[in-house]
Coordinates of C-alpha atoms in Angstrom, one line a residue:
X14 CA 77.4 74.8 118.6
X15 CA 74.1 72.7 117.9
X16 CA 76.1 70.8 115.1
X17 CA 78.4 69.3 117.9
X18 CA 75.6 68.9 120.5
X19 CA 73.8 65.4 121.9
X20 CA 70.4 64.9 122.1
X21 CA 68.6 61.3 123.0
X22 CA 68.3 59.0 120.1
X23 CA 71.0 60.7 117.9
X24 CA 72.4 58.5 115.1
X25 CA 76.0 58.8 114.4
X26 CA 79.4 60.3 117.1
X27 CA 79.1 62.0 120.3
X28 CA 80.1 65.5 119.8
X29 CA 83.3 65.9 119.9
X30 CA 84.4 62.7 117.9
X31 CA 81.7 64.3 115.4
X32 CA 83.7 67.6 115.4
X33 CA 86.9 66.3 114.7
X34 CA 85.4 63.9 111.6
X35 CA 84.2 67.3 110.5
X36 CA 87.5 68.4 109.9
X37 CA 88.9 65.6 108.1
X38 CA 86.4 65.6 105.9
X39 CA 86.7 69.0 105.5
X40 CA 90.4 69.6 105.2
X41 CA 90.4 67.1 102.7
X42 CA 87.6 68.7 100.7
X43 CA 89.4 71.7 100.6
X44 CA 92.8 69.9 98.8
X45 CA 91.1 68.4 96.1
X46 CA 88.9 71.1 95.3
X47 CA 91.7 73.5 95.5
X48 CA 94.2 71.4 93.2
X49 CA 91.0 71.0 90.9
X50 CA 90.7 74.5 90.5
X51 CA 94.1 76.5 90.8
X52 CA 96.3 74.2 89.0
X53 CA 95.0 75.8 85.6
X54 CA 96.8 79.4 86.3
X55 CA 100.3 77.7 86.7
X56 CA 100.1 75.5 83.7
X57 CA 102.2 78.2 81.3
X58 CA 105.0 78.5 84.5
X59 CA 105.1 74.7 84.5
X60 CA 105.2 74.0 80.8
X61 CA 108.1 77.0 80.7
X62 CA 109.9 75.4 83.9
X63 CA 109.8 71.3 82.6
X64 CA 111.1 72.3 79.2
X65 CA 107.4 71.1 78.1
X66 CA 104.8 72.2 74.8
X67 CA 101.2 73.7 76.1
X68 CA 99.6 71.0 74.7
X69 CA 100.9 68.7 76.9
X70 CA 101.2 71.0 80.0
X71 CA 97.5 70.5 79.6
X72 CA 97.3 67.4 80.5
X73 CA 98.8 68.5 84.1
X74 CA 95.0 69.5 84.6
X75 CA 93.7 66.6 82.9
X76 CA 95.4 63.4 84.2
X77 CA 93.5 64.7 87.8
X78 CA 90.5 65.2 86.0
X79 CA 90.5 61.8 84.1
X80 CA 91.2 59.7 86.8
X81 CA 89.5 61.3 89.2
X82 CA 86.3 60.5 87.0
X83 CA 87.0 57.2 86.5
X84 CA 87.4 56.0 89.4
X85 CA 84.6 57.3 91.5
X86 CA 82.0 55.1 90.8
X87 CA 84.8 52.1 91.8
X88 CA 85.4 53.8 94.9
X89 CA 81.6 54.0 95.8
X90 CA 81.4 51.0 95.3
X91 CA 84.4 49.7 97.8
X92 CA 83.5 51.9 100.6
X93 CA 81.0 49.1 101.5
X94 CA 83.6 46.7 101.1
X95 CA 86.1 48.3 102.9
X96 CA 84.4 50.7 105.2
X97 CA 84.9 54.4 105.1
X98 CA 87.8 54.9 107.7
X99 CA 89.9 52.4 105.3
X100 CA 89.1 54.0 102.3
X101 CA 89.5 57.6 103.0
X102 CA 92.9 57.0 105.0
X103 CA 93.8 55.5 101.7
X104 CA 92.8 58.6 99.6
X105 CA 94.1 60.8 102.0
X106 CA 97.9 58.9 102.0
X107 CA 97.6 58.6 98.6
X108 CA 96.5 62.2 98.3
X109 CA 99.4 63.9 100.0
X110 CA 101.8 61.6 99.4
X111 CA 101.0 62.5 95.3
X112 CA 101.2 66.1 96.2
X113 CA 104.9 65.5 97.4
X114 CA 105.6 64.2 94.3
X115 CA 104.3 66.8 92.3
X116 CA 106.3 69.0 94.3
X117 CA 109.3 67.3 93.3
X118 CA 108.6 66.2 89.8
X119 CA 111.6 67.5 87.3
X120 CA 110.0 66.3 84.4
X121 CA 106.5 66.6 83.0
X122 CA 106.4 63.1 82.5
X123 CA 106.6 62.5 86.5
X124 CA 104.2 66.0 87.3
X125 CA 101.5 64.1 85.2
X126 CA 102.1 60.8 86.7
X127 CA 101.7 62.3 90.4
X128 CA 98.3 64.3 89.2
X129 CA 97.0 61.1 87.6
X130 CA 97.5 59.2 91.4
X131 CA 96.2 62.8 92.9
X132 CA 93.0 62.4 91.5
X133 CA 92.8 58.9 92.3
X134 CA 93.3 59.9 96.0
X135 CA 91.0 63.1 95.5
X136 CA 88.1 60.3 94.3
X137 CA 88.9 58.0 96.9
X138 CA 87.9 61.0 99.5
X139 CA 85.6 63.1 97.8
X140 CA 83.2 59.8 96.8
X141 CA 82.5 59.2 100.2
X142 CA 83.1 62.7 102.0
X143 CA 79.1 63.5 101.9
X144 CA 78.4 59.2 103.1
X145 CA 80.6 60.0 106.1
X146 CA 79.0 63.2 107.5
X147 CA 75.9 61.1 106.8
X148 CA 77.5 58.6 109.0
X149 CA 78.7 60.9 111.8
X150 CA 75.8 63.6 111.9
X151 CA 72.2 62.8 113.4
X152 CA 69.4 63.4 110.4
X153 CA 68.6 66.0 112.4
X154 CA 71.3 67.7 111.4
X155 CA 71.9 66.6 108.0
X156 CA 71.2 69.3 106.3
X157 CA 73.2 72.1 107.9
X158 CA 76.3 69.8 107.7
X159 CA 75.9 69.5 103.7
X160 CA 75.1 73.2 103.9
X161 CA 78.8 73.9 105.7
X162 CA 80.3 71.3 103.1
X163 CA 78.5 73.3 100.1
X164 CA 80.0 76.3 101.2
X165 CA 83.5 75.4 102.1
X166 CA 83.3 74.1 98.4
X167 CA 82.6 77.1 96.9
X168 CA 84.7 79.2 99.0
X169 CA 87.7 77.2 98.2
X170 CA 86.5 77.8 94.4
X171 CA 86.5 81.4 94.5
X172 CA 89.2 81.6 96.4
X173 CA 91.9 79.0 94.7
X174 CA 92.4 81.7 91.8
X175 CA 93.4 84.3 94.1
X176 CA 95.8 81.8 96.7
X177 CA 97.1 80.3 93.5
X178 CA 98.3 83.4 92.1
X179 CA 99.8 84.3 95.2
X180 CA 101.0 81.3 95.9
X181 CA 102.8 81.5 92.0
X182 CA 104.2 84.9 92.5
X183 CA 105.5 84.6 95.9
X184 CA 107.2 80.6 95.8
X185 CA 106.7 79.3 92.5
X186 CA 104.9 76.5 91.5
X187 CA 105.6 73.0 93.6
X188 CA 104.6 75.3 96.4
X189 CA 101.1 75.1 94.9
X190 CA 101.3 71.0 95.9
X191 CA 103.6 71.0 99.1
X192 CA 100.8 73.1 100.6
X193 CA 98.6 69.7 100.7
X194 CA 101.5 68.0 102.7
X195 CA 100.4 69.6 106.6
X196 CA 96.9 69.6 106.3
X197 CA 96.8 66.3 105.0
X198 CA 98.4 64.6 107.8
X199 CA 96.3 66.6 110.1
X200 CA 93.0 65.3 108.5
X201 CA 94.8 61.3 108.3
X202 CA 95.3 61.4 111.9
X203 CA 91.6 62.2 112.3
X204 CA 90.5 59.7 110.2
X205 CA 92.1 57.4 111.7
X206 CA 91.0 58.7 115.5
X207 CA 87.8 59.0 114.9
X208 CA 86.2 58.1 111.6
X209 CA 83.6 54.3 111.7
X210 CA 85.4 51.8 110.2
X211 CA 82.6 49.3 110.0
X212 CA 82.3 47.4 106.7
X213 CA 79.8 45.7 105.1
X214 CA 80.3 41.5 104.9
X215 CA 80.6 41.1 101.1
X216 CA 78.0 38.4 99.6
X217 CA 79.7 38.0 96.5
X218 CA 82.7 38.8 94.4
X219 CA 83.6 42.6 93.2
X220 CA 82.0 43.4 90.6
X221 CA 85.3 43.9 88.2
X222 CA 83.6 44.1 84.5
X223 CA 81.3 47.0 86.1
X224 CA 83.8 48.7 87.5
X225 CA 85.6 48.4 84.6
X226 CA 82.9 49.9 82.5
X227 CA 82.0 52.4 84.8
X228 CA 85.5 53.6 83.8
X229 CA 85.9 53.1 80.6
X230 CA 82.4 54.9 80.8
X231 CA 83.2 58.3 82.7
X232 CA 86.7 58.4 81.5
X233 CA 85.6 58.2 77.0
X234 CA 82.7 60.7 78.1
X235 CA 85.4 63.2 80.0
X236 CA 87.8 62.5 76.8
X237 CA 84.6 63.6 74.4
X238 CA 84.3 66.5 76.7
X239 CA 87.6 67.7 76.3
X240 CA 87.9 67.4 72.9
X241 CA 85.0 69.3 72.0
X242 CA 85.9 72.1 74.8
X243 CA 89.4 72.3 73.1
X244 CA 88.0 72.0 69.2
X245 CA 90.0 69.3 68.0
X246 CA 89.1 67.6 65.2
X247 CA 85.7 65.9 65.1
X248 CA 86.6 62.7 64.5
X249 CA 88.1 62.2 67.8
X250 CA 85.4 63.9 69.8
X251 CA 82.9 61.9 68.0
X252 CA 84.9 58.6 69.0
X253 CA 85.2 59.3 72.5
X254 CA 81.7 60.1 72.6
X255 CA 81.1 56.8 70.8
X256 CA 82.8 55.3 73.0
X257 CA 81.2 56.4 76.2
X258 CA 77.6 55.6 74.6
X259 CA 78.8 51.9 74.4
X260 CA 80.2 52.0 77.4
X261 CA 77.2 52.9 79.3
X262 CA 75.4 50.9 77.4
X263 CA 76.9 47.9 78.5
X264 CA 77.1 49.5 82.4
X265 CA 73.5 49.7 82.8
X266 CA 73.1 46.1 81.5
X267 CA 75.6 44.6 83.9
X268 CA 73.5 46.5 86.6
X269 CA 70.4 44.9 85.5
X270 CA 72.2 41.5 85.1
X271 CA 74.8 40.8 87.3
X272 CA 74.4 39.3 90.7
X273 CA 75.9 41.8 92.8
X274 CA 77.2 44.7 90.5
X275 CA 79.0 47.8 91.1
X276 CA 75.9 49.9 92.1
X277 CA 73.0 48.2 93.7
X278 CA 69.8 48.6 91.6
X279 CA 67.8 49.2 94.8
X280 CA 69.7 52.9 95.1
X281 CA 67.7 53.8 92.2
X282 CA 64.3 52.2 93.3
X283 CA 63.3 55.6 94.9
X284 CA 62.2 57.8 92.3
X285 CA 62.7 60.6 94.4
X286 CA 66.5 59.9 94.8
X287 CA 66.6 59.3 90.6
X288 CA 65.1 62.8 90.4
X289 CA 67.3 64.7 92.7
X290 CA 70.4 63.1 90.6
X291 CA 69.2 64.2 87.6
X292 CA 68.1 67.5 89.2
X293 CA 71.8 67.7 90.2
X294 CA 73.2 66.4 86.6
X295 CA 71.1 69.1 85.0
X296 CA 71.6 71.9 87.0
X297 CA 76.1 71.2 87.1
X298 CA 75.5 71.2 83.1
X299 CA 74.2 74.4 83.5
X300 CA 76.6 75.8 85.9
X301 CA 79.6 74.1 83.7
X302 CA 78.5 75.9 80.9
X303 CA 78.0 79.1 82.1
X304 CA 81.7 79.1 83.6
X305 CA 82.9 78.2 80.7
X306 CA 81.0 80.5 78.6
X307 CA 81.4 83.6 80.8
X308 CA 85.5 84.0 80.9
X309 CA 85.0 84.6 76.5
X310 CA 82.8 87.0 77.2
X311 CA 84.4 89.0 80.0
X312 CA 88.0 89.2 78.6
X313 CA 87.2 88.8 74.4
X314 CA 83.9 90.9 73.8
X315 CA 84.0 92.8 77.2
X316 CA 87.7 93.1 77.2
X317 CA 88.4 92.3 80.6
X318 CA 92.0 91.3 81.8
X319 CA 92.1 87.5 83.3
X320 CA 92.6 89.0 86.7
X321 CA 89.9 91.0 86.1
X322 CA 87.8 88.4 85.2
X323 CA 88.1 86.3 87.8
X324 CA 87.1 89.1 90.3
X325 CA 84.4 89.3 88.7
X326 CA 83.4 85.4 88.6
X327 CA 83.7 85.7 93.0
X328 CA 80.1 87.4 93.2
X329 CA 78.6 83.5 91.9
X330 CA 80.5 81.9 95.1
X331 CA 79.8 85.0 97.7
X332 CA 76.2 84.5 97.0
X333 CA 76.4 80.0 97.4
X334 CA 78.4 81.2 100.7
X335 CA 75.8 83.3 101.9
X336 CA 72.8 81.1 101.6
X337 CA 74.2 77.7 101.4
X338 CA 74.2 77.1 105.3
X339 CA 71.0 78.8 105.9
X340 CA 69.6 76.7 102.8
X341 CA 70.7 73.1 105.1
X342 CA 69.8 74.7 108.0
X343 CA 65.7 74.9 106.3
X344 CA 66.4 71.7 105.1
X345 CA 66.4 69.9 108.2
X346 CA 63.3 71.5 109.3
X347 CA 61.3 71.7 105.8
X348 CA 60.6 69.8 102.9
X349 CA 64.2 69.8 100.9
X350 CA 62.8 69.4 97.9
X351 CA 60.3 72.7 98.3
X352 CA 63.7 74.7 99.1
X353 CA 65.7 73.2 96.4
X354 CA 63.0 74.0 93.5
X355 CA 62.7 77.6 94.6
X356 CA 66.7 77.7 94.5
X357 CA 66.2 76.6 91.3
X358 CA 63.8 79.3 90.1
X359 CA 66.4 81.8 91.7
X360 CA 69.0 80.0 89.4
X361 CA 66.9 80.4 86.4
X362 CA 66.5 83.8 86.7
X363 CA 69.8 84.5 87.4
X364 CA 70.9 82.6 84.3
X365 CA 67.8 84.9 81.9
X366 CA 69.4 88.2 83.7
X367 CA 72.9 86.9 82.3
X368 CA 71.3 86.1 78.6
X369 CA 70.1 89.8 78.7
X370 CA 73.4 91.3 79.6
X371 CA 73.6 94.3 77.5
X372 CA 76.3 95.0 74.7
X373 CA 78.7 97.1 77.5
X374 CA 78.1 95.6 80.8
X375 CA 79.5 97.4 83.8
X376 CA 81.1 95.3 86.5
X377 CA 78.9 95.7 89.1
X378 CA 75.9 94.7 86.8
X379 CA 77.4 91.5 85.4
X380 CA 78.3 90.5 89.2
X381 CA 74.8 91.5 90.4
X382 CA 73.4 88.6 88.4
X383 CA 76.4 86.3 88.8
X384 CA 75.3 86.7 92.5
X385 CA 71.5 86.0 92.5
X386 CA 72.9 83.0 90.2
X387 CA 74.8 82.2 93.5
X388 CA 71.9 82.6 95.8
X389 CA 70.0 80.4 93.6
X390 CA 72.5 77.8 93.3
X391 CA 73.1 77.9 97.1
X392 CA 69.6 77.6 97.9
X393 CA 69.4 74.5 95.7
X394 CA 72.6 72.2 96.1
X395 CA 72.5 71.3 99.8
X396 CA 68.4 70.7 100.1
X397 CA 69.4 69.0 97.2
X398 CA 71.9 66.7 98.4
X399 CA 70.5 66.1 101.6
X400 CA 67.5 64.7 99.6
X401 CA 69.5 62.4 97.4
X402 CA 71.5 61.0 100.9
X403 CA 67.6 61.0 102.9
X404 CA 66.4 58.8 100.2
X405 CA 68.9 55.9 100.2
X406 CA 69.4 53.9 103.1
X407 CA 72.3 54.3 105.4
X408 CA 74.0 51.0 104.4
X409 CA 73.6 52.8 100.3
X410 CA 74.8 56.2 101.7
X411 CA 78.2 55.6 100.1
X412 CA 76.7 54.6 96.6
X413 CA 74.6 57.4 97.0
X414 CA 77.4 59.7 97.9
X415 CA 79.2 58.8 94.5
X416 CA 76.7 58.7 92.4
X417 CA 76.7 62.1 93.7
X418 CA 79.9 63.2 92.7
X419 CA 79.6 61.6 89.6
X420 CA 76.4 64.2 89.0
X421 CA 78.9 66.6 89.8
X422 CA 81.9 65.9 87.6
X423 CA 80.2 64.5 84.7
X424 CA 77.4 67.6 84.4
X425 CA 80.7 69.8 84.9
X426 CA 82.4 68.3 82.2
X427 CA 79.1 67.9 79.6
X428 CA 78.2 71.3 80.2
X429 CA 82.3 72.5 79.0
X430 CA 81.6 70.3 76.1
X431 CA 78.3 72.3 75.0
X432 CA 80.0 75.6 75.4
X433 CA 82.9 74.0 73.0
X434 CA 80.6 72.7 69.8
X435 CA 79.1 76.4 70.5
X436 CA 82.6 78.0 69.8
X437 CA 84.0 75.7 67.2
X438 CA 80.4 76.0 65.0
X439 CA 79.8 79.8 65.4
X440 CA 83.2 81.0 66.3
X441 CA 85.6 78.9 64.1
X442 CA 87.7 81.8 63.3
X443 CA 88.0 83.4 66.8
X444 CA 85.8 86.4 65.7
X445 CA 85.2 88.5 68.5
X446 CA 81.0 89.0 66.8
X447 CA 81.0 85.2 66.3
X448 CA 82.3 84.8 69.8
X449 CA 80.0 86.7 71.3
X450 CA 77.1 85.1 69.4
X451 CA 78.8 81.9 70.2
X452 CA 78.5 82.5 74.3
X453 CA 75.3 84.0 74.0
X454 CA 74.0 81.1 72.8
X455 CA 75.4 79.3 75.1
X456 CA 73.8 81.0 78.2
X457 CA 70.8 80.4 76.5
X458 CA 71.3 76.5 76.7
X459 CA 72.6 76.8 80.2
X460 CA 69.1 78.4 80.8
X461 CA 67.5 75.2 79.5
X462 CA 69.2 72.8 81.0
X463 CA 68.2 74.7 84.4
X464 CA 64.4 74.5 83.3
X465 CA 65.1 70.6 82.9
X466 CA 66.2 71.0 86.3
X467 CA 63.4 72.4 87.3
X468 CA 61.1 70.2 85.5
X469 CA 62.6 66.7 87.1
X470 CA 62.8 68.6 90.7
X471 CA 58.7 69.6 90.3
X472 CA 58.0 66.2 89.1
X473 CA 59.5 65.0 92.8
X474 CA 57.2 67.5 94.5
X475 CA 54.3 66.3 92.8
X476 CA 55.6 62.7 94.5
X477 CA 56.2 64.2 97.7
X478 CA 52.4 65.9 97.8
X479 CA 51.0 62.5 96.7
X480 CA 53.2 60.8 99.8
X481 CA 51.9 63.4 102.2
X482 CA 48.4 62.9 101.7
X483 CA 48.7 59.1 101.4
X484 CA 50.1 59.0 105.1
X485 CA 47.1 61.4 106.1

């Protein structure tokens, strides 16, 4: 495979030590993306199981989320430190050993406790996961490898539903953890074989206060977004969110001030790697909301079984894993920026076909334009990416991998929190009309945070025509 060949000047492993990163990388991917997405079909089981309420069975899905969000920037931020073979072994033991221990737990106090150090591990490996196939891959092959790693991502996420379930019905619930326990010492192993373990020589302390207002930060703004998804009251949405205001606040002036803080200012120098993270921000919102927004629709106005549903969600992934590769692939050869803003218009009209679905949709029309949504989304997130990584140097590539993943998570999140103030101020009652006005409103705002999308990634083609004709 070209991926794994050597040509003269190539940055990065020979070949076969390149190959084997791959799958560590990837293997790891794959667990925390699958034990971010299935864990939410087993939560009823679990809560019946540990003698525990629903409320607080929910917060099996939300102790990964939380601290998986507060800690990325942190981990970032260490990989220089530390170097990246360190760092990810740690996530990885830390990782598996936490699935083993959700396995076992006997009481939801414990299950919670093990998620909480899950997504610790998870942000340990998924913060740096797109720095080290920077790190192993030549730039000429940059793009294809984010283009693999975009679509193993969303095949895992249409697929966890499914191997969930079956997991569920067939073993019961802790097998839905000891699953991780294999795989992960396969992919430790090949960390530790064959992943750099150069670190940087640190100039200065850690930066301590940011990194704890970076979590403070990501972890009062996931809080807000809960709460609002979940319409409690108000009050305690509005503190969160007040919270998280102050919080970043305060970040962005220790970035400016302190001598060496968490994230180095010069990351954010390049207005072309600003814009594609707040491409990426806008267009997660977007994609947050509109899979939030869809399952109300399918099962409440449409009336749908959850099953059903779900099916009918797997046309949006089919359509990243079709073009997603073959989206890289151009990326290494064209300008990624051109390719990501035309994935973008794909996305936007995907999104305006699902604002116009009509009153009783068939299935194969709503997953007709949940899959140009997916080819427009594909098309966009790994020219994307590879433009965020190509525009910070390779001693930043791990800050710029998770400020990447922040982009991710935080847009995911914002965008569940939009579709929640929808529900609780148009739907208050759970009427299926007000529901459905609700969602469709919704869709509509997912459309305009895709043309803000739009309008940040044409801003960094106007830069990259400018740049062009300056060299000429």
């Amino acid at each position: 495979m070209e991926l794994f060949s050597n040509k003269p000047g190539d940055e990065g492993l020979p070949g076969r030590q390149r190959a084997l990163a791959m799958i560590a990388v990837m293997i790891s991917t794959t667990m925390a993306v699958f034990d971010g997405s299935m864990v939410n079909i087993a939560l009823p089981q679990m809560a019946r199981a540990l003698n525990a309420s629903a409320a607080g069975a929910v917060w099996i899905a939300n102790g990964y989320l939380l601290s998986a969000a507060m800690t990325l920037a942190i981990f970032a931020a260490l990989a220089t430190r530390l170097g990246f073979r360190l760092l990810f072994a740690f996530g990885l033991t830390l990782f598996t050993l936490a699935s083993l221990g959700c396995a076992l737990s006997s009481s939801l106090t414990m299950l919670v406790a093990m998620r909480v150090l899950q997504g610790i591990g998870g942000a340990a490996t998924l913060s740096i996961a797109p720095a080290i196939l920077r790190s192993v891959f030549p730039d000429r092959l940059l793009g294809r490898i984010l283009g693999l790693n975009a679509l193993l991502i969303a095949s895992v996420t249409a697929l966890a539903p499914v191997c969930g379930g079956a997991l569920l019905a067939g073993f019961g619930w802790p097998w839905l953890f000891a699953i991780n326990i294999v795989p992960g010492i396969i992919a430790l192993a090949f960390t530790l074989r064959v992943i750099p373990g150069k670190r940087a020589i640190a100039s200065g302390p850690f930066d301590t206060p940011g990194a704890l207002l970076s979590a403070l930060f990501l972890g009062a703004a996931v809080m807000a977004c809960d709460a609002f998804s979940h319409r409690q009251a108000l009050p305690v949405a509005l503190a969160y969110g007040l919270a998280a205001l102050l919080a970043a606040a305060a970040f962005a002036h220790r970035l400016r001030r302190a001598p060496q803080p968490l994230l180095p200012p010069a990351l954010f120098a390049s207005s072309r790697f600003s814009l594609a993270a707040l491409t990426s921000l806008a267009s997660f919102v977007s994609q947050g909301m509109t899979f939030v927004a869809l399952p109300f629709l399918f099962q409440n106005v449409y009336g749908y079984s959850a099953f059903d549903s779900a099916l009918l969600f797997t046309a949006w992934p089919v359509g990243i894993i079709l073009v997603a590769p073959h989206a890289g692939r151009l990326a290494d050869r064209y300008t990624p920026a051109v390719i990501a803003t035309s994935g973008l218009c794909l996305f936007s009209l995907g999104l305006l076909l699902l604002t116009q679905l009509p009153e009783n949709a068939h299935a194969w029309d709503i997953s007709l334009r949940g899959f140009i949504c997916g080819i427009g989304f594909g098309c966009f997130q790994s020219p994307n990416n590879r433009e965020m990584l190509a525009n910070a140097s390779r001693q930043h590539s791990g800050y710029a991998s998770g400020v990447l993943a922040i982009m991710r998570t935080f847009g995911q999140c914002l965008g569940a929190a939009f579709v929640g103030v929808m529900l609780a101020v148009f739907a208050p009652d759970g009427g299926i009309v007000q529901e459905e006005q609700a969602v469709r409103i919704a869709l509509w705002l997912a459309l305009a945070a895709t043309l803000l999308a739009l309008i940040f990634s044409l801003t960094r083609l106007r830069q990259v025509s400018q740049s062009a004709r300056a060299e000429r």
